[in-house]
Amino acid sequence: DLIFQANYKEASEVLHSTNNFPEFTGRICPAPCQESCTLNIDDQPVAIKTIECAIIDKAWEQGWVKPQIPENKTGKKVAIVGSGPAGMAAAQQLARAGHNVTLFEKNAKIGGLLRYGIPDFKMEKHLIDRRHLQMEQEGVVIRTNIEVGITVSMKELDQNFDAIVLSGGAEEPRDLPVPGRNHKGVHFAMDFLTQQNRRVSGEELGKVKEISAKDKHVVVIGGGDTGSDCVGTSFRQGATTVTQLEIMS
């Protein structure tokens, strides 16, 4: 309704009241809310995802998205382990509540699978970088290349912080235990996608074996978002052919 009235500024405030990062969801959420919109019964549903994206892009363009620095500090210290969207949102909300927040991330940059799993053709990473800057301006201390349990122990966190938030991602891939699984050239999607994202952002790949679809005949098993990301990435790397297999009809 606010967009219908061309009231973008208030729409941005309402949107941010329940969503820390609408520029992420407005681009990559599968938007089940649109399918369940009651207008879908006999008309076109409201394009909620597109509206979200338009609101937040306008808000950044107009300079309405500013650091929200708390007036009072609680003196409490909170450690957040993992900087995917859950860790980022928790860090921002707790900092705005006046706590001293430190966000720990094992990779070189924050964002979790937003940064390392989702290709740039779906979501460019400067969108994460500007939120990183906003969070630092709000007082969040961001420590990258720190793997809790290896670089720093849980005991140290327990001793130095009043509370710990565990917001690590689900990085265990779902395997397919079928004959031929161990053949050469069979890879997990996330190994393929994260490597490409590091390549695009200019990060070092380290000692991992490089995976490339260039000049290859590629088969993608799975037809969901991750599968489509692998299809798009394979074509961009110069695959000869790409075939996608999906269990559903």
PDB file of C-alpha atoms in Angstrom:
ATOM      1  CA  ASP A   1       0.000   0.000   0.000  1.00  0.00           C
ATOM      2  CA  LEU A   2       2.855   2.397   0.816  1.00  0.00           C
ATOM      3  CA  ILE A   3       4.449   1.671  -2.561  1.00  0.00           C
ATOM      4  CA  PHE A   4       1.062   2.190  -4.231  1.00  0.00           C
ATOM      5  CA  GLN A   5       1.088   5.629  -2.581  1.00  0.00           C
ATOM      6  CA  ALA A   6       4.730   6.138  -3.730  1.00  0.00           C
ATOM      7  CA  ASN A   7       5.799   6.478  -0.084  1.00  0.00           C
ATOM      8  CA  TYR A   8       9.149   4.700  -0.434  1.00  0.00           C
ATOM      9  CA  LYS A   9      10.734   6.084   2.726  1.00  0.00           C
ATOM     10  CA  GLU A  10       8.046   4.789   5.094  1.00  0.00           C
ATOM     11  CA  ALA A  11       7.911   1.532   3.128  1.00  0.00           C
ATOM     12  CA  SER A  12      11.643   1.137   3.805  1.00  0.00           C
ATOM     13  CA  GLU A  13      11.101   1.656   7.548  1.00  0.00           C
ATOM     14  CA  VAL A  14       8.297  -0.931   7.629  1.00  0.00           C
ATOM     15  CA  LEU A  15      10.360  -3.411   5.614  1.00  0.00           C
ATOM     16  CA  HIS A  16      13.405  -3.013   7.869  1.00  0.00           C
ATOM     17  CA  SER A  17      11.253  -3.554  10.975  1.00  0.00           C
ATOM     18  CA  THR A  18      11.131  -7.287  10.221  1.00  0.00           C
ATOM     19  CA  ASN A  19      14.013  -7.794   7.795  1.00  0.00           C
ATOM     20  CA  ASN A  20      17.599  -6.642   8.335  1.00  0.00           C
ATOM     21  CA  PHE A  21      18.689  -7.252   4.747  1.00  0.00           C
ATOM     22  CA  PRO A  22      15.822  -6.990   2.249  1.00  0.00           C
ATOM     23  CA  GLU A  23      18.298  -6.530  -0.624  1.00  0.00           C
ATOM     24  CA  PHE A  24      19.335 -10.168  -0.032  1.00  0.00           C
ATOM     25  CA  THR A  25      15.852 -11.678   0.234  1.00  0.00           C
ATOM     26  CA  GLY A  26      14.545  -9.415  -2.552  1.00  0.00           C
ATOM     27  CA  ARG A  27      17.038 -11.043  -4.903  1.00  0.00           C
ATOM     28  CA  ILE A  28      17.461 -14.667  -3.831  1.00  0.00           C
ATOM     29  CA  CYS A  29      14.460 -15.754  -1.755  1.00  0.00           C
ATOM     30  CA  PRO A  30      12.265 -18.272  -3.651  1.00  0.00           C
ATOM     31  CA  ALA A  31       9.304 -16.119  -2.505  1.00  0.00           C
ATOM     32  CA  PRO A  32       6.750 -18.697  -1.293  1.00  0.00           C
ATOM     33  CA  CYS A  33       4.758 -15.704   0.026  1.00  0.00           C
ATOM     34  CA  GLN A  34       3.881 -14.770  -3.559  1.00  0.00           C
ATOM     35  CA  GLU A  35       2.509 -18.211  -4.324  1.00  0.00           C
ATOM     36  CA  SER A  36       0.365 -18.115  -1.162  1.00  0.00           C
ATOM     37  CA  CYS A  37      -0.941 -14.589  -1.864  1.00  0.00           C
ATOM     38  CA  THR A  38      -4.746 -14.832  -1.884  1.00  0.00           C
ATOM     39  CA  LEU A  39      -4.932 -12.837  -5.124  1.00  0.00           C
ATOM     40  CA  ASN A  40      -3.398 -15.911  -6.736  1.00  0.00           C
ATOM     41  CA  ILE A  41      -6.812 -17.609  -6.477  1.00  0.00           C
ATOM     42  CA  ASP A  42      -8.386 -15.593  -9.291  1.00  0.00           C
ATOM     43  CA  ASP A  43      -5.839 -12.972 -10.317  1.00  0.00           C
ATOM     44  CA  GLN A  44      -2.108 -12.219 -10.348  1.00  0.00           C
ATOM     45  CA  PRO A  45      -0.434 -12.365  -6.896  1.00  0.00           C
ATOM     46  CA  VAL A  46       1.304  -9.324  -5.437  1.00  0.00           C
ATOM     47  CA  ALA A  47       4.965  -9.328  -6.583  1.00  0.00           C
ATOM     48  CA  ILE A  48       6.239  -9.098  -3.004  1.00  0.00           C
ATOM     49  CA  LYS A  49       9.845 -10.077  -3.761  1.00  0.00           C
ATOM     50  CA  THR A  50      10.202  -7.490  -6.546  1.00  0.00           C
ATOM     51  CA  ILE A  51       8.585  -4.797  -4.383  1.00  0.00           C
ATOM     52  CA  GLU A  52      10.992  -5.570  -1.521  1.00  0.00           C
ATOM     53  CA  CYS A  53      13.934  -5.255  -3.887  1.00  0.00           C
ATOM     54  CA  ALA A  54      12.674  -1.972  -5.336  1.00  0.00           C
ATOM     55  CA  ILE A  55      12.111  -0.475  -1.868  1.00  0.00           C
ATOM     56  CA  ILE A  56      15.580  -1.256  -0.519  1.00  0.00           C
ATOM     57  CA  ASP A  57      17.394  -0.303  -3.724  1.00  0.00           C
ATOM     58  CA  LYS A  58      15.606   3.068  -3.600  1.00  0.00           C
ATOM     59  CA  ALA A  59      16.453   3.453   0.103  1.00  0.00           C
ATOM     60  CA  TRP A  60      20.186   2.932  -0.535  1.00  0.00           C
ATOM     61  CA  GLU A  61      20.052   5.220  -3.570  1.00  0.00           C
ATOM     62  CA  GLN A  62      18.426   8.006  -1.521  1.00  0.00           C
ATOM     63  CA  GLY A  63      20.786   7.583   1.449  1.00  0.00           C
ATOM     64  CA  TRP A  64      18.032   6.516   3.877  1.00  0.00           C
ATOM     65  CA  VAL A  65      19.932   3.428   5.073  1.00  0.00           C
ATOM     66  CA  LYS A  66      22.128   4.756   7.863  1.00  0.00           C
ATOM     67  CA  PRO A  67      23.966   3.191  10.812  1.00  0.00           C
ATOM     68  CA  GLN A  68      21.682   2.884  13.854  1.00  0.00           C
ATOM     69  CA  ILE A  69      23.984   3.571  16.783  1.00  0.00           C
ATOM     70  CA  PRO A  70      22.494   2.793  20.230  1.00  0.00           C
ATOM     71  CA  GLU A  71      22.112   5.691  22.666  1.00  0.00           C
ATOM     72  CA  ASN A  72      23.002   3.520  25.654  1.00  0.00           C
ATOM     73  CA  LYS A  73      25.438   0.635  26.031  1.00  0.00           C
ATOM     74  CA  THR A  74      24.706  -2.366  28.249  1.00  0.00           C
ATOM     75  CA  GLY A  75      28.346  -3.285  28.866  1.00  0.00           C
ATOM     76  CA  LYS A  76      27.535  -6.884  27.897  1.00  0.00           C
ATOM     77  CA  LYS A  77      29.800  -8.682  25.432  1.00  0.00           C
ATOM     78  CA  VAL A  78      28.429 -11.117  22.852  1.00  0.00           C
ATOM     79  CA  ALA A  79      30.395 -13.426  20.529  1.00  0.00           C
ATOM     80  CA  ILE A  80      28.714 -14.544  17.323  1.00  0.00           C
ATOM     81  CA  VAL A  81      30.203 -17.561  15.549  1.00  0.00           C
ATOM     82  CA  GLY A  82      29.456 -17.600  11.823  1.00  0.00           C
ATOM     83  CA  SER A  83      28.698 -14.634   9.580  1.00  0.00           C
ATOM     84  CA  GLY A  84      26.063 -15.925   7.200  1.00  0.00           C
ATOM     85  CA  PRO A  85      22.735 -14.066   7.035  1.00  0.00           C
ATOM     86  CA  ALA A  86      21.710 -15.402  10.480  1.00  0.00           C
ATOM     87  CA  GLY A  87      24.980 -14.315  12.110  1.00  0.00           C
ATOM     88  CA  MET A  88      24.912 -10.941  10.364  1.00  0.00           C
ATOM     89  CA  ALA A  89      21.322 -10.247  11.448  1.00  0.00           C
ATOM     90  CA  ALA A  90      22.004 -11.372  15.037  1.00  0.00           C
ATOM     91  CA  ALA A  91      25.119  -9.173  15.197  1.00  0.00           C
ATOM     92  CA  GLN A  92      23.278  -6.128  13.901  1.00  0.00           C
ATOM     93  CA  GLN A  93      20.261  -6.533  16.194  1.00  0.00           C
ATOM     94  CA  LEU A  94      22.383  -7.152  19.309  1.00  0.00           C
ATOM     95  CA  ALA A  95      24.651  -4.188  18.543  1.00  0.00           C
ATOM     96  CA  ARG A  96      21.618  -1.940  18.121  1.00  0.00           C
ATOM     97  CA  ALA A  97      20.374  -3.176  21.507  1.00  0.00           C
ATOM     98  CA  GLY A  98      23.560  -1.739  23.011  1.00  0.00           C
ATOM     99  CA  HIS A  99      25.694  -4.853  23.443  1.00  0.00           C
ATOM    100  CA  ASN A 100      29.374  -5.088  22.456  1.00  0.00           C
ATOM    101  CA  VAL A 101      29.309  -7.605  19.611  1.00  0.00           C
ATOM    102  CA  THR A 102      32.203  -9.493  18.018  1.00  0.00           C
ATOM    103  CA  LEU A 103      31.434 -11.499  14.874  1.00  0.00           C
ATOM    104  CA  PHE A 104      33.791 -14.409  14.104  1.00  0.00           C
ATOM    105  CA  GLU A 105      34.125 -15.798  10.571  1.00  0.00           C
ATOM    106  CA  LYS A 106      36.491 -18.552   9.399  1.00  0.00           C
ATOM    107  CA  ASN A 107      36.614 -17.295   5.794  1.00  0.00           C
ATOM    108  CA  ALA A 108      38.346 -14.172   4.506  1.00  0.00           C
ATOM    109  CA  LYS A 109      35.038 -12.281   4.102  1.00  0.00           C
ATOM    110  CA  ILE A 110      31.659 -12.297   5.828  1.00  0.00           C
ATOM    111  CA  GLY A 111      28.411 -13.502   4.243  1.00  0.00           C
ATOM    112  CA  GLY A 112      28.592 -17.288   4.474  1.00  0.00           C
ATOM    113  CA  LEU A 113      26.780 -18.971   1.597  1.00  0.00           C
ATOM    114  CA  LEU A 114      25.437 -15.583   0.498  1.00  0.00           C
ATOM    115  CA  ARG A 115      29.007 -14.777  -0.494  1.00  0.00           C
ATOM    116  CA  TYR A 116      30.523 -18.159  -1.266  1.00  0.00           C
ATOM    117  CA  GLY A 117      27.563 -20.239  -2.441  1.00  0.00           C
ATOM    118  CA  ILE A 118      25.376 -17.885  -4.475  1.00  0.00           C
ATOM    119  CA  PRO A 119      26.870 -16.802  -7.825  1.00  0.00           C
ATOM    120  CA  ASP A 120      27.411 -13.121  -8.596  1.00  0.00           C
ATOM    121  CA  PHE A 121      24.940 -13.302 -11.472  1.00  0.00           C
ATOM    122  CA  LYS A 122      22.239 -13.852  -8.810  1.00  0.00           C
ATOM    123  CA  MET A 123      23.587 -11.497  -6.140  1.00  0.00           C
ATOM    124  CA  GLU A 124      26.602  -9.209  -6.443  1.00  0.00           C
ATOM    125  CA  LYS A 125      28.835  -9.144  -3.400  1.00  0.00           C
ATOM    126  CA  HIS A 126      29.078  -5.354  -3.041  1.00  0.00           C
ATOM    127  CA  LEU A 127      25.604  -5.686  -1.481  1.00  0.00           C
ATOM    128  CA  ILE A 128      27.175  -7.604   1.420  1.00  0.00           C
ATOM    129  CA  ASP A 129      30.180  -5.264   1.612  1.00  0.00           C
ATOM    130  CA  ARG A 130      28.062  -2.165   2.236  1.00  0.00           C
ATOM    131  CA  ARG A 131      26.205  -3.951   5.073  1.00  0.00           C
ATOM    132  CA  HIS A 132      29.606  -4.993   6.474  1.00  0.00           C
ATOM    133  CA  LEU A 133      30.550  -1.295   6.598  1.00  0.00           C
ATOM    134  CA  GLN A 134      27.209  -0.325   8.182  1.00  0.00           C
ATOM    135  CA  MET A 135      27.607  -2.978  10.887  1.00  0.00           C
ATOM    136  CA  GLU A 136      31.118  -1.778  11.731  1.00  0.00           C
ATOM    137  CA  GLN A 137      29.791   1.783  11.987  1.00  0.00           C
ATOM    138  CA  GLU A 138      27.176   0.446  14.425  1.00  0.00           C
ATOM    139  CA  GLY A 139      29.954  -0.967  16.598  1.00  0.00           C
ATOM    140  CA  VAL A 140      30.182  -4.599  15.507  1.00  0.00           C
ATOM    141  CA  VAL A 141      33.762  -5.906  15.636  1.00  0.00           C
ATOM    142  CA  ILE A 142      34.232  -8.250  12.658  1.00  0.00           C
ATOM    143  CA  ARG A 143      37.038 -10.810  12.853  1.00  0.00           C
ATOM    144  CA  THR A 144      37.591 -12.842   9.699  1.00  0.00           C
ATOM    145  CA  ASN A 145      39.979 -15.770   9.129  1.00  0.00           C
ATOM    146  CA  ILE A 146      39.150 -16.922  12.682  1.00  0.00           C
ATOM    147  CA  GLU A 147      37.894 -20.505  12.981  1.00  0.00           C
ATOM    148  CA  VAL A 148      36.372 -21.136  16.394  1.00  0.00           C
ATOM    149  CA  GLY A 149      37.733 -24.378  17.814  1.00  0.00           C
ATOM    150  CA  ILE A 150      40.983 -24.000  15.876  1.00  0.00           C
ATOM    151  CA  THR A 151      42.178 -20.372  15.820  1.00  0.00           C
ATOM    152  CA  VAL A 152      40.368 -19.543  19.041  1.00  0.00           C
ATOM    153  CA  SER A 153      38.879 -22.004  21.555  1.00  0.00           C
ATOM    154  CA  MET A 154      35.340 -22.109  22.899  1.00  0.00           C
ATOM    155  CA  LYS A 155      36.874 -21.865  26.376  1.00  0.00           C
ATOM    156  CA  GLU A 156      38.409 -18.482  25.455  1.00  0.00           C
ATOM    157  CA  LEU A 157      35.066 -17.248  24.135  1.00  0.00           C
ATOM    158  CA  ASP A 158      33.339 -18.497  27.290  1.00  0.00           C
ATOM    159  CA  GLN A 159      35.813 -16.612  29.475  1.00  0.00           C
ATOM    160  CA  ASN A 160      35.731 -13.352  27.508  1.00  0.00           C
ATOM    161  CA  PHE A 161      32.058 -12.988  26.572  1.00  0.00           C
ATOM    162  CA  ASP A 162      28.754 -12.881  28.467  1.00  0.00           C
ATOM    163  CA  ALA A 163      26.919 -14.779  25.717  1.00  0.00           C
ATOM    164  CA  ILE A 164      27.763 -16.780  22.610  1.00  0.00           C
ATOM    165  CA  VAL A 165      25.542 -17.135  19.533  1.00  0.00           C
ATOM    166  CA  LEU A 166      26.234 -20.188  17.360  1.00  0.00           C
ATOM    167  CA  SER A 167      25.165 -19.317  13.809  1.00  0.00           C
ATOM    168  CA  GLY A 168      27.331 -21.656  11.779  1.00  0.00           C
ATOM    169  CA  GLY A 169      26.040 -22.839   8.437  1.00  0.00           C
ATOM    170  CA  ALA A 170      25.081 -26.347   7.329  1.00  0.00           C
ATOM    171  CA  GLU A 171      28.127 -27.246   5.256  1.00  0.00           C
ATOM    172  CA  GLU A 172      27.710 -31.023   5.243  1.00  0.00           C
ATOM    173  CA  PRO A 173      26.667 -31.859   1.667  1.00  0.00           C
ATOM    174  CA  ARG A 174      24.033 -34.468   0.885  1.00  0.00           C
ATOM    175  CA  ASP A 175      25.848 -37.331  -0.817  1.00  0.00           C
ATOM    176  CA  LEU A 176      24.439 -39.718  -3.424  1.00  0.00           C
ATOM    177  CA  PRO A 177      25.656 -43.255  -2.531  1.00  0.00           C
ATOM    178  CA  VAL A 178      25.216 -44.857  -5.964  1.00  0.00           C
ATOM    179  CA  PRO A 179      27.532 -46.955  -8.175  1.00  0.00           C
ATOM    180  CA  GLY A 180      30.094 -44.698  -9.867  1.00  0.00           C
ATOM    181  CA  ARG A 181      29.984 -42.011  -7.159  1.00  0.00           C
ATOM    182  CA  ASN A 182      33.751 -42.274  -6.665  1.00  0.00           C
ATOM    183  CA  HIS A 183      34.615 -41.820 -10.335  1.00  0.00           C
ATOM    184  CA  LYS A 184      36.874 -38.936 -11.332  1.00  0.00           C
ATOM    185  CA  GLY A 185      35.085 -35.664 -12.081  1.00  0.00           C
ATOM    186  CA  VAL A 186      32.162 -36.083  -9.650  1.00  0.00           C
ATOM    187  CA  HIS A 187      31.993 -33.054  -7.339  1.00  0.00           C
ATOM    188  CA  PHE A 188      29.693 -31.574  -4.712  1.00  0.00           C
ATOM    189  CA  ALA A 189      27.885 -28.428  -5.859  1.00  0.00           C
ATOM    190  CA  MET A 190      29.230 -26.297  -3.008  1.00  0.00           C
ATOM    191  CA  ASP A 191      32.858 -27.205  -3.794  1.00  0.00           C
ATOM    192  CA  PHE A 192      32.249 -26.076  -7.378  1.00  0.00           C
ATOM    193  CA  LEU A 193      30.311 -22.908  -6.521  1.00  0.00           C
ATOM    194  CA  THR A 194      32.457 -21.662  -3.623  1.00  0.00           C
ATOM    195  CA  GLN A 195      35.611 -22.102  -5.687  1.00  0.00           C
ATOM    196  CA  GLN A 196      34.137 -20.063  -8.544  1.00  0.00           C
ATOM    197  CA  ASN A 197      32.996 -17.301  -6.164  1.00  0.00           C
ATOM    198  CA  ARG A 198      36.497 -17.065  -4.697  1.00  0.00           C
ATOM    199  CA  ARG A 199      37.895 -16.912  -8.225  1.00  0.00           C
ATOM    200  CA  VAL A 200      35.496 -14.095  -9.198  1.00  0.00           C
ATOM    201  CA  SER A 201      36.305 -12.069  -6.058  1.00  0.00           C
ATOM    202  CA  GLY A 202      40.060 -12.479  -6.538  1.00  0.00           C
ATOM    203  CA  GLU A 203      40.608 -14.636  -3.440  1.00  0.00           C
ATOM    204  CA  GLU A 204      43.332 -17.260  -3.259  1.00  0.00           C
ATOM    205  CA  LEU A 205      42.025 -20.775  -3.933  1.00  0.00           C
ATOM    206  CA  GLY A 206      44.709 -22.319  -1.733  1.00  0.00           C
ATOM    207  CA  LYS A 207      45.774 -25.931  -2.212  1.00  0.00           C
ATOM    208  CA  VAL A 208      42.418 -27.263  -3.418  1.00  0.00           C
ATOM    209  CA  LYS A 209      42.199 -28.992  -6.782  1.00  0.00           C
ATOM    210  CA  GLU A 210      40.673 -26.608  -9.303  1.00  0.00           C
ATOM    211  CA  ILE A 211      37.274 -27.558 -10.701  1.00  0.00           C
ATOM    212  CA  SER A 212      36.362 -26.120 -14.103  1.00  0.00           C
ATOM    213  CA  ALA A 213      33.554 -26.870 -16.548  1.00  0.00           C
ATOM    214  CA  LYS A 214      35.455 -25.364 -19.487  1.00  0.00           C
ATOM    215  CA  ASP A 215      35.167 -27.510 -22.650  1.00  0.00           C
ATOM    216  CA  LYS A 216      33.458 -30.296 -20.681  1.00  0.00           C
ATOM    217  CA  HIS A 217      30.150 -32.132 -20.978  1.00  0.00           C
ATOM    218  CA  VAL A 218      28.547 -31.385 -17.596  1.00  0.00           C
ATOM    219  CA  VAL A 219      25.759 -33.261 -15.828  1.00  0.00           C
ATOM    220  CA  VAL A 220      24.045 -31.468 -12.910  1.00  0.00           C
ATOM    221  CA  ILE A 221      22.099 -33.778 -10.582  1.00  0.00           C
ATOM    222  CA  GLY A 222      19.305 -31.810  -8.895  1.00  0.00           C
ATOM    223  CA  GLY A 223      16.918 -29.194 -10.252  1.00  0.00           C
ATOM    224  CA  GLY A 224      16.603 -26.758  -7.357  1.00  0.00           C
ATOM    225  CA  ASP A 225      18.279 -23.388  -6.757  1.00  0.00           C
ATOM    226  CA  THR A 226      21.703 -24.956  -6.230  1.00  0.00           C
ATOM    227  CA  GLY A 227      21.347 -26.981  -9.422  1.00  0.00           C
ATOM    228  CA  SER A 228      20.399 -23.895 -11.422  1.00  0.00           C
ATOM    229  CA  ASP A 229      23.411 -22.056  -9.958  1.00  0.00           C
ATOM    230  CA  CYS A 230      25.634 -24.895 -11.191  1.00  0.00           C
ATOM    231  CA  VAL A 231      24.036 -24.743 -14.649  1.00  0.00           C
ATOM    232  CA  GLY A 232      24.624 -20.979 -14.930  1.00  0.00           C
ATOM    233  CA  THR A 233      28.178 -21.245 -13.615  1.00  0.00           C
ATOM    234  CA  SER A 234      29.009 -24.119 -15.996  1.00  0.00           C
ATOM    235  CA  PHE A 235      27.881 -22.100 -19.022  1.00  0.00           C
ATOM    236  CA  ARG A 236      29.844 -19.069 -17.829  1.00  0.00           C
ATOM    237  CA  GLN A 237      32.964 -21.220 -17.475  1.00  0.00           C
ATOM    238  CA  GLY A 238      32.578 -22.384 -21.076  1.00  0.00           C
ATOM    239  CA  ALA A 239      31.042 -25.865 -20.806  1.00  0.00           C
ATOM    240  CA  THR A 240      30.444 -27.649 -24.124  1.00  0.00           C
ATOM    241  CA  THR A 241      27.077 -29.054 -22.987  1.00  0.00           C
ATOM    242  CA  VAL A 242      25.092 -29.000 -19.751  1.00  0.00           C
ATOM    243  CA  THR A 243      22.478 -31.642 -18.875  1.00  0.00           C
ATOM    244  CA  GLN A 244      20.350 -31.308 -15.749  1.00  0.00           C
ATOM    245  CA  LEU A 245      18.699 -34.335 -14.082  1.00  0.00           C
ATOM    246  CA  GLU A 246      15.709 -33.852 -11.761  1.00  0.00           C
ATOM    247  CA  ILE A 247      13.838 -36.533  -9.789  1.00  0.00           C
ATOM    248  CA  MET A 248      10.471 -34.694  -9.907  1.00  0.00           C
ATOM    249  CA  SER A 249       8.232 -34.495 -12.975  1.00  0.00           C
TER     250      SER A 249
END
